[in-house]
Short mmCIF file of C-alpha atoms in Angstrom, two decimals:
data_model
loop_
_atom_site.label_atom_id
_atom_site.label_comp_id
_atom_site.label_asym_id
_atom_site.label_seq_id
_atom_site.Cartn_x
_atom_site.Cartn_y
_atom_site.Cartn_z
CA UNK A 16 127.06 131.90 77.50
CA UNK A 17 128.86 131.53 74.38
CA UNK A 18 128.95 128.33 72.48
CA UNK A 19 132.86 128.20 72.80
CA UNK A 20 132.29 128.55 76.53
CA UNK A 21 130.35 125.45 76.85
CA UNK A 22 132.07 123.45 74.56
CA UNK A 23 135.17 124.47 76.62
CA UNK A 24 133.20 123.15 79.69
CA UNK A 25 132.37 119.33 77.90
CA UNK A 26 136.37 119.31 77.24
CA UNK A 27 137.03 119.88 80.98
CA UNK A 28 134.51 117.44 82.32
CA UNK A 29 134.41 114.96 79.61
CA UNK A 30 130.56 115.55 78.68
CA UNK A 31 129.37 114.26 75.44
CA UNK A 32 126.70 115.74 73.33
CA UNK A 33 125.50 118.53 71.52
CA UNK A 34 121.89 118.23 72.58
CA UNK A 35 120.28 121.52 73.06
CA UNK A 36 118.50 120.37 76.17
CA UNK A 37 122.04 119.30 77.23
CA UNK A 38 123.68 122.25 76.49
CA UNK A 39 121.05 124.49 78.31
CA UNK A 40 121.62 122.66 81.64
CA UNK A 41 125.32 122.84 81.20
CA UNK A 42 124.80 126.72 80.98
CA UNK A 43 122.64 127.06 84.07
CA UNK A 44 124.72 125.08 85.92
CA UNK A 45 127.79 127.14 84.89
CA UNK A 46 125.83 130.57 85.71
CA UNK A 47 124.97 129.66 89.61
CA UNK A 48 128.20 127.80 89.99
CA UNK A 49 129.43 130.95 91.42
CA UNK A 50 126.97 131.13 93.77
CA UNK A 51 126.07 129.78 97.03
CA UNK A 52 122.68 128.93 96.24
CA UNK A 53 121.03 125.77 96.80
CA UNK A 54 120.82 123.45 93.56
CA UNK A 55 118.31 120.60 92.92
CA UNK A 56 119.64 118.44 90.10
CA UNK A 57 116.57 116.36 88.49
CA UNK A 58 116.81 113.55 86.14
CA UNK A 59 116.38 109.65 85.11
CA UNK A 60 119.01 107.26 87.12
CA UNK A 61 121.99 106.67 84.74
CA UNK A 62 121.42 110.06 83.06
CA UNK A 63 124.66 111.83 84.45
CA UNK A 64 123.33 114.40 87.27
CA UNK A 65 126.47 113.89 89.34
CA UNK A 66 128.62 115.28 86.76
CA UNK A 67 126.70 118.67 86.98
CA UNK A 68 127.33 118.49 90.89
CA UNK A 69 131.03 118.41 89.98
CA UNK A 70 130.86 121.27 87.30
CA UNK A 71 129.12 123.69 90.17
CA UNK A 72 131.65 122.56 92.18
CA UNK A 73 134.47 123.71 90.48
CA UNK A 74 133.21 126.68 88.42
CA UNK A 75 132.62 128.36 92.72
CA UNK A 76 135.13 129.69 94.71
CA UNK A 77 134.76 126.06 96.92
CA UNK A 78 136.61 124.90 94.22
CA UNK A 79 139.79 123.96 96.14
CA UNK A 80 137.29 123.33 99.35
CA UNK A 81 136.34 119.88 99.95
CA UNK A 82 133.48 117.70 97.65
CA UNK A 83 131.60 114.59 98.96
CA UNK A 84 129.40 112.82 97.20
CA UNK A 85 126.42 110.95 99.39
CA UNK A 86 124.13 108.50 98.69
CA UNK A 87 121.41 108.83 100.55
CA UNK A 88 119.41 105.88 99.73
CA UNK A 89 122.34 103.85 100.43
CA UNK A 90 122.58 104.97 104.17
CA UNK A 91 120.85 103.22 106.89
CA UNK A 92 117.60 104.92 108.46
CA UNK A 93 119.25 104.67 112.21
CA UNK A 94 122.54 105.97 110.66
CA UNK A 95 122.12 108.62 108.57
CA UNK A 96 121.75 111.00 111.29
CA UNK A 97 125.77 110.23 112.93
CA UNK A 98 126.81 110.05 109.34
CA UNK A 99 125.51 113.46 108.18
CA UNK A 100 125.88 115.43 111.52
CA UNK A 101 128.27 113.54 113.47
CA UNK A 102 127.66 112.13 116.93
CA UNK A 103 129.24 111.80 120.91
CA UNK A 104 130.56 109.09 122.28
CA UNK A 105 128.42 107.12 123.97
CA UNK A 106 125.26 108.72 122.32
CA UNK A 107 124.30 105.07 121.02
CA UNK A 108 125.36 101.52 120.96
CA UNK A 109 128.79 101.37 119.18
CA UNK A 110 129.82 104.84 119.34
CA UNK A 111 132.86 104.06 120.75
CA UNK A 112 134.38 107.53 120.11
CA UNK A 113 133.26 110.51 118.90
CA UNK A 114 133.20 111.35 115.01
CA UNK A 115 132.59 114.13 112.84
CA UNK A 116 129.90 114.01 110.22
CA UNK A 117 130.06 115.27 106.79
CA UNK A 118 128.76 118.96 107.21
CA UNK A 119 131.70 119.31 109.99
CA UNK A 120 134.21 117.87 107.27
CA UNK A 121 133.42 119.40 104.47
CA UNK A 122 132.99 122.65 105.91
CA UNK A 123 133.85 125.18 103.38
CA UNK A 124 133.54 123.33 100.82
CA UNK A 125 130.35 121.32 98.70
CA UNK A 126 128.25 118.60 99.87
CA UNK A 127 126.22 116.01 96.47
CA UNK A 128 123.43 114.99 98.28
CA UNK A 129 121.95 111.80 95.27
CA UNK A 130 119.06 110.36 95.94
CA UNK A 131 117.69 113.51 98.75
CA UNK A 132 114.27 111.42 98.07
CA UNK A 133 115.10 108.24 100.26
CA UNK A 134 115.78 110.79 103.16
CA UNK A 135 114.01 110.52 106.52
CA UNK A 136 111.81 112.92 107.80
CA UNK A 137 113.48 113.66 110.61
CA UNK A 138 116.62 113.86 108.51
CA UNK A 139 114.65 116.04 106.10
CA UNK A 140 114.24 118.46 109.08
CA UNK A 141 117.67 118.77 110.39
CA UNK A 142 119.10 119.32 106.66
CA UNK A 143 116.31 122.33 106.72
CA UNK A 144 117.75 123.76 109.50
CA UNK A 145 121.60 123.40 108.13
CA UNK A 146 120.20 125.23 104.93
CA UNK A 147 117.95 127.97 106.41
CA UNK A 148 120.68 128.70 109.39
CA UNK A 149 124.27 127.03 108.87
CA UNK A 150 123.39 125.44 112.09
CA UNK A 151 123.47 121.36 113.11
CA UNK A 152 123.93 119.39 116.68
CA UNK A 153 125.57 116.10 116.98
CA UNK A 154 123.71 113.12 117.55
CA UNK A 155 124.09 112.57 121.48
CA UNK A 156 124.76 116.45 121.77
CA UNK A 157 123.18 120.14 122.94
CA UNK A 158 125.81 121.75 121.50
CA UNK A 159 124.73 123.64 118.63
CA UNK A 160 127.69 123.74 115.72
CA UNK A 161 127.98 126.16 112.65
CA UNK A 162 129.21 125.29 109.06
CA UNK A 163 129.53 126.90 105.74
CA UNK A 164 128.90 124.36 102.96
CA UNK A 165 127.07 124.41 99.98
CA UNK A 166 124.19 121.73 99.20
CA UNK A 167 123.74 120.42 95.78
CA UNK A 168 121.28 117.99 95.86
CA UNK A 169 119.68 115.13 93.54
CA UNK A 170 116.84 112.87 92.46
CA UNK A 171 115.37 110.71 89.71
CA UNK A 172 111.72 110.74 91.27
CA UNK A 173 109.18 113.67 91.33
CA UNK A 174 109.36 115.12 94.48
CA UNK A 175 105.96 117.48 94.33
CA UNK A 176 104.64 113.82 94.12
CA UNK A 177 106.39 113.03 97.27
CA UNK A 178 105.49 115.69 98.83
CA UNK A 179 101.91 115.52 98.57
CA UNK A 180 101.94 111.57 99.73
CA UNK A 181 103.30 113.22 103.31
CA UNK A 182 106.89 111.67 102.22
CA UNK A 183 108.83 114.77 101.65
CA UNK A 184 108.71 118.36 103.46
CA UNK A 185 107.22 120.62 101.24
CA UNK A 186 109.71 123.69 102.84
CA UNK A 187 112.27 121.38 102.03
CA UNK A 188 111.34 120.88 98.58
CA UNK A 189 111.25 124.51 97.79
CA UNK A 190 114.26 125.44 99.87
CA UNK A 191 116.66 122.91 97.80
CA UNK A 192 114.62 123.86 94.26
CA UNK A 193 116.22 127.36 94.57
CA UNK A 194 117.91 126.34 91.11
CA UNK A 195 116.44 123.64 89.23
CA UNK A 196 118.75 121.90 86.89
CA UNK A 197 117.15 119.39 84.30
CA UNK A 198 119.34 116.87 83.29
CA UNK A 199 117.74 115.35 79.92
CA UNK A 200 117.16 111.48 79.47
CA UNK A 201 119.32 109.69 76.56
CA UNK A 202 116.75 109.25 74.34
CA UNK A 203 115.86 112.86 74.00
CA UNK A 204 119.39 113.89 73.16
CA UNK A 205 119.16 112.17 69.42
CA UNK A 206 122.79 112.12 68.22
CA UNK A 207 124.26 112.21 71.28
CA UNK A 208 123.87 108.72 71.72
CA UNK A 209 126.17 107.37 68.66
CA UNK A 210 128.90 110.20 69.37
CA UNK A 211 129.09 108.31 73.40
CA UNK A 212 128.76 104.98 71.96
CA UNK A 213 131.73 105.63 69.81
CA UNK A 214 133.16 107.50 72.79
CA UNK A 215 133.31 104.00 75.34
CA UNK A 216 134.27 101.94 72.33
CA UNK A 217 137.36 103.35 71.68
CA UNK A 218 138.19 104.45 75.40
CA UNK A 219 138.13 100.17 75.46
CA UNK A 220 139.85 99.52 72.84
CA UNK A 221 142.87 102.16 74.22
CA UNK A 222 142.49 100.17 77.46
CA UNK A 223 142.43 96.76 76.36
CA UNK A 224 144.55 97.54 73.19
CA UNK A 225 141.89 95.98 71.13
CA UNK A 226 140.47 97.66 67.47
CA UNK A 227 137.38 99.90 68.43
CA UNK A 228 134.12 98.25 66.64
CA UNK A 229 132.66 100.50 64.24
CA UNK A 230 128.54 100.09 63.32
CA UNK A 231 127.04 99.90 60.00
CA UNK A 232 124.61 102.24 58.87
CA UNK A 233 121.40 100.12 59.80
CA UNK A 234 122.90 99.30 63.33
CA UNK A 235 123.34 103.38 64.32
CA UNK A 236 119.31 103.46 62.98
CA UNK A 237 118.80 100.80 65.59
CA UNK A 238 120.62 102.39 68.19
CA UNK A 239 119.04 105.65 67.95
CA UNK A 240 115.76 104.38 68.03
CA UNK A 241 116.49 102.38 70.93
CA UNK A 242 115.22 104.26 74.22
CA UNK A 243 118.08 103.06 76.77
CA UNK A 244 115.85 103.16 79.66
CA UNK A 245 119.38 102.48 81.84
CA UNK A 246 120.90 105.98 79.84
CA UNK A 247 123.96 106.94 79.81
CA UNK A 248 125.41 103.79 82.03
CA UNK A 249 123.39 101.17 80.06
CA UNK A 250 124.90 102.55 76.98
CA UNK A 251 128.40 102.04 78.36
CA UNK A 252 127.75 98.87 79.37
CA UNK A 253 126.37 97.94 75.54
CA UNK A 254 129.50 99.17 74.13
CA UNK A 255 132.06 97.45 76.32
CA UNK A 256 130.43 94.35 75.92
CA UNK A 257 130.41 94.16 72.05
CA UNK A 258 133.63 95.51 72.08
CA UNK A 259 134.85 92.55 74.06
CA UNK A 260 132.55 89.49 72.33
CA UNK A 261 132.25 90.65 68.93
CA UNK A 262 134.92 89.08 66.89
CA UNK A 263 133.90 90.79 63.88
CA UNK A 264 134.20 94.43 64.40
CA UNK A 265 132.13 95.85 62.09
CA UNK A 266 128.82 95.66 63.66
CA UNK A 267 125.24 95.64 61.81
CA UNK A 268 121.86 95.67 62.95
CA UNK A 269 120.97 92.49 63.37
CA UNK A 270 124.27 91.79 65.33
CA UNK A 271 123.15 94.99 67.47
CA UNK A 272 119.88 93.58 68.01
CA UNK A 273 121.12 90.55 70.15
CA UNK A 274 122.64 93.22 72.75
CA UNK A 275 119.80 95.55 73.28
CA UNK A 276 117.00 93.95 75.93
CA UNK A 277 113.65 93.47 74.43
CA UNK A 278 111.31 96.56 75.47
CA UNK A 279 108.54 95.95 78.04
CA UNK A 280 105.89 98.18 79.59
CA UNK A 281 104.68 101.02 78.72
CA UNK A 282 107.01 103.85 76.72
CA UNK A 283 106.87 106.46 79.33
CA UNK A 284 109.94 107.92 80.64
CA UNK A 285 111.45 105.59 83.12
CA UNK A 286 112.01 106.52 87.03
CA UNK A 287 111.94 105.34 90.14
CA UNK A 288 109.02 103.75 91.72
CA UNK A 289 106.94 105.31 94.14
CA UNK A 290 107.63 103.51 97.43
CA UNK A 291 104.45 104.28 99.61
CA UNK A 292 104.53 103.75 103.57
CA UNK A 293 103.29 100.53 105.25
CA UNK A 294 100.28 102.09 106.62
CA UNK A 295 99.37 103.27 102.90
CA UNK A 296 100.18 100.00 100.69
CA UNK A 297 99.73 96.41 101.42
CA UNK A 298 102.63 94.25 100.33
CA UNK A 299 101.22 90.96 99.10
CA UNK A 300 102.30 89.13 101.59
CA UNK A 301 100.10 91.84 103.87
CA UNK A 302 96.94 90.83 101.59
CA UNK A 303 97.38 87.80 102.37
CA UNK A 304 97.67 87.49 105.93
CA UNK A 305 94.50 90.52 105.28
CA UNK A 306 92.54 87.73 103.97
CA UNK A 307 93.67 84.43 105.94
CA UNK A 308 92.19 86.78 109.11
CA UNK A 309 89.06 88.29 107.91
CA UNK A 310 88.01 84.48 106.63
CA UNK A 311 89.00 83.15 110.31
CA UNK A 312 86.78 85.85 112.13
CA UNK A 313 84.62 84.78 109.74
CA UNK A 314 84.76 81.53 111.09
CA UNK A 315 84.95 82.55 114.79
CA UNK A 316 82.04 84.69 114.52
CA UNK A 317 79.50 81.28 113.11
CA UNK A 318 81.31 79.18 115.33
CA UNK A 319 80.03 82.04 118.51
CA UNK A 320 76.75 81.90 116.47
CA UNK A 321 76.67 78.01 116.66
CA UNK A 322 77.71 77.78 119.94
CA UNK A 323 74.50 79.61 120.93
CA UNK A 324 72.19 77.99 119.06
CA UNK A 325 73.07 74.59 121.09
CA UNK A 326 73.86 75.91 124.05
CA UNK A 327 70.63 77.64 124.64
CA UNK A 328 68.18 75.67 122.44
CA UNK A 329 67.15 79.01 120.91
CA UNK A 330 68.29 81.91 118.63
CA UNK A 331 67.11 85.80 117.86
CA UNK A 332 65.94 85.83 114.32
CA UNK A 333 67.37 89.28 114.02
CA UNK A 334 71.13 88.27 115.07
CA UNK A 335 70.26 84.95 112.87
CA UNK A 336 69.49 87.96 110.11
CA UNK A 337 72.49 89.75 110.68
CA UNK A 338 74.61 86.93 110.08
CA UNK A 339 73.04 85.99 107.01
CA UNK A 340 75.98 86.77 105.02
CA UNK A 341 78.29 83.80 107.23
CA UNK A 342 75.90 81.54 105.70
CA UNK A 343 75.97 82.55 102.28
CA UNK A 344 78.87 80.25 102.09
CA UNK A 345 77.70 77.09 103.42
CA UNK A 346 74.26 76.33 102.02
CA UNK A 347 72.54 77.86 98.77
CA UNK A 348 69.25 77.62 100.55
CA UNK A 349 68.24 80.72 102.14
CA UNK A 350 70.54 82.46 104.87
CA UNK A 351 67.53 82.30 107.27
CA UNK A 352 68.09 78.50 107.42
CA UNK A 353 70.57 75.81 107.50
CA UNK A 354 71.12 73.36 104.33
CA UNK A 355 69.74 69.77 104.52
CA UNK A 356 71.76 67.22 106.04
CA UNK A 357 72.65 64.13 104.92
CA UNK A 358 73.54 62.11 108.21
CA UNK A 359 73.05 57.88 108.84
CA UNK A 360 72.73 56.38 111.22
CA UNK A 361 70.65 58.86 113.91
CA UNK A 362 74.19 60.70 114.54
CA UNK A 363 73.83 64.81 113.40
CA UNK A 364 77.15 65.55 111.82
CA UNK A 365 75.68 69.70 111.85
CA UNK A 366 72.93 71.53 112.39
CA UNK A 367 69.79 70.24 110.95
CA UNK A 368 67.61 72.52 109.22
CA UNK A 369 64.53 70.64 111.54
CA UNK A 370 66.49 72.04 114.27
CA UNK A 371 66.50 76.23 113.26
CA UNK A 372 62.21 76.19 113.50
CA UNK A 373 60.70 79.54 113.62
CA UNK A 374 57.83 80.02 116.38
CA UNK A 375 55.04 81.71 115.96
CA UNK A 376 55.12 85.82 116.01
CA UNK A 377 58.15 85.89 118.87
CA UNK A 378 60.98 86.36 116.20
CA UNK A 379 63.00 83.97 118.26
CA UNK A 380 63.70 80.52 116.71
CA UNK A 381 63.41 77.38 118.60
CA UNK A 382 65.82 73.85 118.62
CA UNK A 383 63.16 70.90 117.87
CA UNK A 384 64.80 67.28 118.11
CA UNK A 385 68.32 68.42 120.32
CA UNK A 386 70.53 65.91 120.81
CA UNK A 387 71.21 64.43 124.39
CA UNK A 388 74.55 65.22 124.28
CA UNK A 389 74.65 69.35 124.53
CA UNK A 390 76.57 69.51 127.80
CA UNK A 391 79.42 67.94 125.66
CA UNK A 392 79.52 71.20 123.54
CA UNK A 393 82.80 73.42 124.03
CA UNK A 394 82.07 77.24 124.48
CA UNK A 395 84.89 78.83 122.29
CA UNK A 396 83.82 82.17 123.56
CA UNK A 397 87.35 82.70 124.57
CA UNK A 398 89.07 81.35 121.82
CA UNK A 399 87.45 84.00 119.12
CA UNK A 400 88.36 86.75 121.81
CA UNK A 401 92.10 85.81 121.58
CA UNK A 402 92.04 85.58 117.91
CA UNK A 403 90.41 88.69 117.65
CA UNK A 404 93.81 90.50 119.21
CA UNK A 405 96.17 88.95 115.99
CA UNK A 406 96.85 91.48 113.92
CA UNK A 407 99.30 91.82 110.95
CA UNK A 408 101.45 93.73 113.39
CA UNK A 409 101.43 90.79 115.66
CA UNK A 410 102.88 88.38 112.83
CA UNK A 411 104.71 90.66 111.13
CA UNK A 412 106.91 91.34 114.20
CA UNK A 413 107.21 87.53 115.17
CA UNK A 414 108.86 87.16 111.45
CA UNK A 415 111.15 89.89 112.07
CA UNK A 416 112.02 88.20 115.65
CA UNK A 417 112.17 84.97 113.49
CA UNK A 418 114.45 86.06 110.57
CA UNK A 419 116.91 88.05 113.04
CA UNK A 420 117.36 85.13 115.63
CA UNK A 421 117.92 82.70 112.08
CA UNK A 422 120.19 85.06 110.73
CA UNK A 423 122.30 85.71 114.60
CA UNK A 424 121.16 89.20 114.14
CA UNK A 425 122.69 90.25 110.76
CA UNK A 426 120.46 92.63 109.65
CA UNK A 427 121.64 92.55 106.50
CA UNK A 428 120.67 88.82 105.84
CA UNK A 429 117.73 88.93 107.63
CA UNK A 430 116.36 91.48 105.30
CA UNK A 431 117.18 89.53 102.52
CA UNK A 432 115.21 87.03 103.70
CA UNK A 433 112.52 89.01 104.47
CA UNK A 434 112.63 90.31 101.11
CA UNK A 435 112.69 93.78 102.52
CA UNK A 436 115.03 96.53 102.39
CA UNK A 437 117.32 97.12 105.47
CA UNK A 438 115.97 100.40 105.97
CA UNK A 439 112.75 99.25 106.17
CA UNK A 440 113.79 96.63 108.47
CA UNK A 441 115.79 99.10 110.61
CA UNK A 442 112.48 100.90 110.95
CA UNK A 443 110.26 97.96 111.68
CA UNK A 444 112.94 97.32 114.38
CA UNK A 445 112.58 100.81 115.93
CA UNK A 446 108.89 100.51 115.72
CA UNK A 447 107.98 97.30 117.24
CA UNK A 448 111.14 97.84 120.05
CA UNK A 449 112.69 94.79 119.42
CA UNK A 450 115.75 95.91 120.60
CA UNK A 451 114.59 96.59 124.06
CA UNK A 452 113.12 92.73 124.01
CA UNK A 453 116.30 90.88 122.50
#
């Protein structure tokens, strides 16, 4: 493709740049536009990859078919299915009427699948099917419907990396990667970022009918060193807000300086953080429930050790052996025997190490000196075997339960008090079946 050609194509879709790496993708997108193949779109969040969706778009003959544009990380879990496929009325609670999902609307014409990462498994199998086969069933339905759209699809994370953590279908992954478009992050395009800062300044100052801000010499070395982890949007947002508080509008560097956010972390190129399962990844709230429990077996298991020691007047030296370590953090004698006791008065506040005697050669030890009172001793046998069923499970559902009833079952609060996302707590939901038990 001629250099005209793809200058031709910026004009038309208001792209910005002369970055080679920019250039290149706008070429490859313009060669499969006419195409029906299946286009993954990769890049950093903020870098521009929807633009390239519209470019294939309109370069196909689809052009004067329908477009939509779908977040998929922005769809609920228990949704996405009715609002990708469509569903029946009646097929679950609140379908009130049937509806038509977006591969029956769009039909004929292009589908922007953003974010194809945060999409379900089972969603991730039904999508496979649409691609392989044009095929796709309502939700609710056995009726097997045909469409004719084209999938253009999206994501700022690395999905071979998804893939091999068992949270992406690897068919999937290299049925959408027919076409791999790379759309570069801002601070690889070098110029390109003071030709789009000048860009949004003066589409504000036409707006607002303000004079655009100009930058001095030191100020555009500042800017193109900066890295603009947020790309091409964080950019915009920089320029509209010194355009707007800047009363001066000739800008230098240290001016400059007070808008751009100091840099943390390490300087590798930002993305999207992994989000591992549940079962694979503690939350540290998790840990710490992890913890609270293992210490209170802990606990259960002396108290069971105790118990038996009083109770019967006499203990195994290998079980005492075996526990050794439940000792470790009582007494810095040795874990074969109790620490001294410092009790008045005749009354044993503990176990006295006078009491924990080893006989001769039977490897069993023997209670010297018991107390009268023994009978008084509570067996707790039954309270260790009931806290040996809690489980993070347990006490994670019984917050959920908790937050929903607080919240009069608004999700939506609920998992902001939870501090979770709602897909995650629509899942939680569907796993522990607290629907069946509201």
């Amino acid at each position: 493709m001629s250099p005209s050609e793809i200058q031709s194509i910026k004009q038309r879709f208001g792209i910005i740049g002369n970055s080679p790496l920019l250039n290149h993708a706008i070429e490859v997108a313009a060669q499969v536009a006419p195409t029906d193949m299946t286009v993954l779109i990769t890049g950093e969040s903020g870098s521009g990859k929807e633009s390239f969706s519209k470019i294939i778009h309109n370069l196909s003959h689809r052009k004067h078919g329908q477009f939509i544009a779908i977040n998929c990380g922005a769809i609920p879990e228990g949704t996405i299915d009715s609002e990708l496929f469509g569903h029946e009325k009646g097929s679950f609670t609140g379908a009130i009427d049937a509806r038509k999902g977006y591969f029956e609307v769009t039909n004929g014409g292009t589908i922007f699948l953003d974010e194809i990462a945060e999409m379900p498994l089972g969603t991730q199998a039904r999508l496979l099917r649409v691609l392989e086969s044009g095929e796709f069933i309502r939700v609710g339905s056995s009726k097997i419907q045909k469409t004719d759209v084209r999938v253009v699809a999206a994501t700022n994370v690395n999905l071979l990396d998804a893939v091999d953590k068992g949270r992406f279908r690897e068919d999937l992954y290299y049925r959408l990667s027919t076409i791999p478009i790379f759309v570069p992050p801002l601070r690889e395009r070098g110029s390109d970022v003071e030709l789009l800062f000048r860009k949004f300044t003066s589409d504000f100052s036409e707006k607002n009918r303000v004079k655009p801000v100009s930058l001095t010499e030191d100020a555009k070395e500042l800017l193109l060193r900066y890295r603009f982890p947020g790309n091409i949007r964080q950019l915009k947002n920089l320029a509209e807000q010194i355009s707007l508080l800047e009363i001066n509008r000739e800008i230098d560097a240290e001016r400059l300086a007070k808008y751009l956010p100091q840099e943390t972390g390490s300087r590798v190129p930002a993305r999207l953080k992994d989000i591992d399962n549940s079962e694979q990844v503690f939350s540290e709230r998790d840990l710490l429930y992890k913890v609270l429990f293992d210490m209170k077996k802990d606990m259960n298991d002396l108290k069971k050790l105790v118990y038996q020691v009083i109770k019967e007047e006499k203990i195994n030296h290998d079980a005492l052996h075996e526990n050794q370590e439940l000792f470790r953090g009582i007494t810095h004698e040795e874990p074969e025997v109790f620490g001294p006791s410092h009790n008045t008065g005749g009354q044993r506040s503990g176990v006295h190490p006078k009491l924990l005697t080893p006989s001769k050669g039977n490897g069993v030890i023997e209670l010297d000196d018991y107390p009268d009172n023994k009978d008084d001793v509570v067996d707790i046998a039954h309270e260790t075997e009931e806290d040996d069923s809690l489980s993070l499970e347990k006490k994670e559902k019984e917050m959920i339960l908790k937050a929903l009833r607080k919240h009069n079952n608004k999700r939506k609060y609920a998992a902001q008090d939870l501090r979770i996302s709602e897909r995650t707590l629509y899942r939680k939901i569907k796993q522990y079946k607290i629907d069946e038990q509201s």
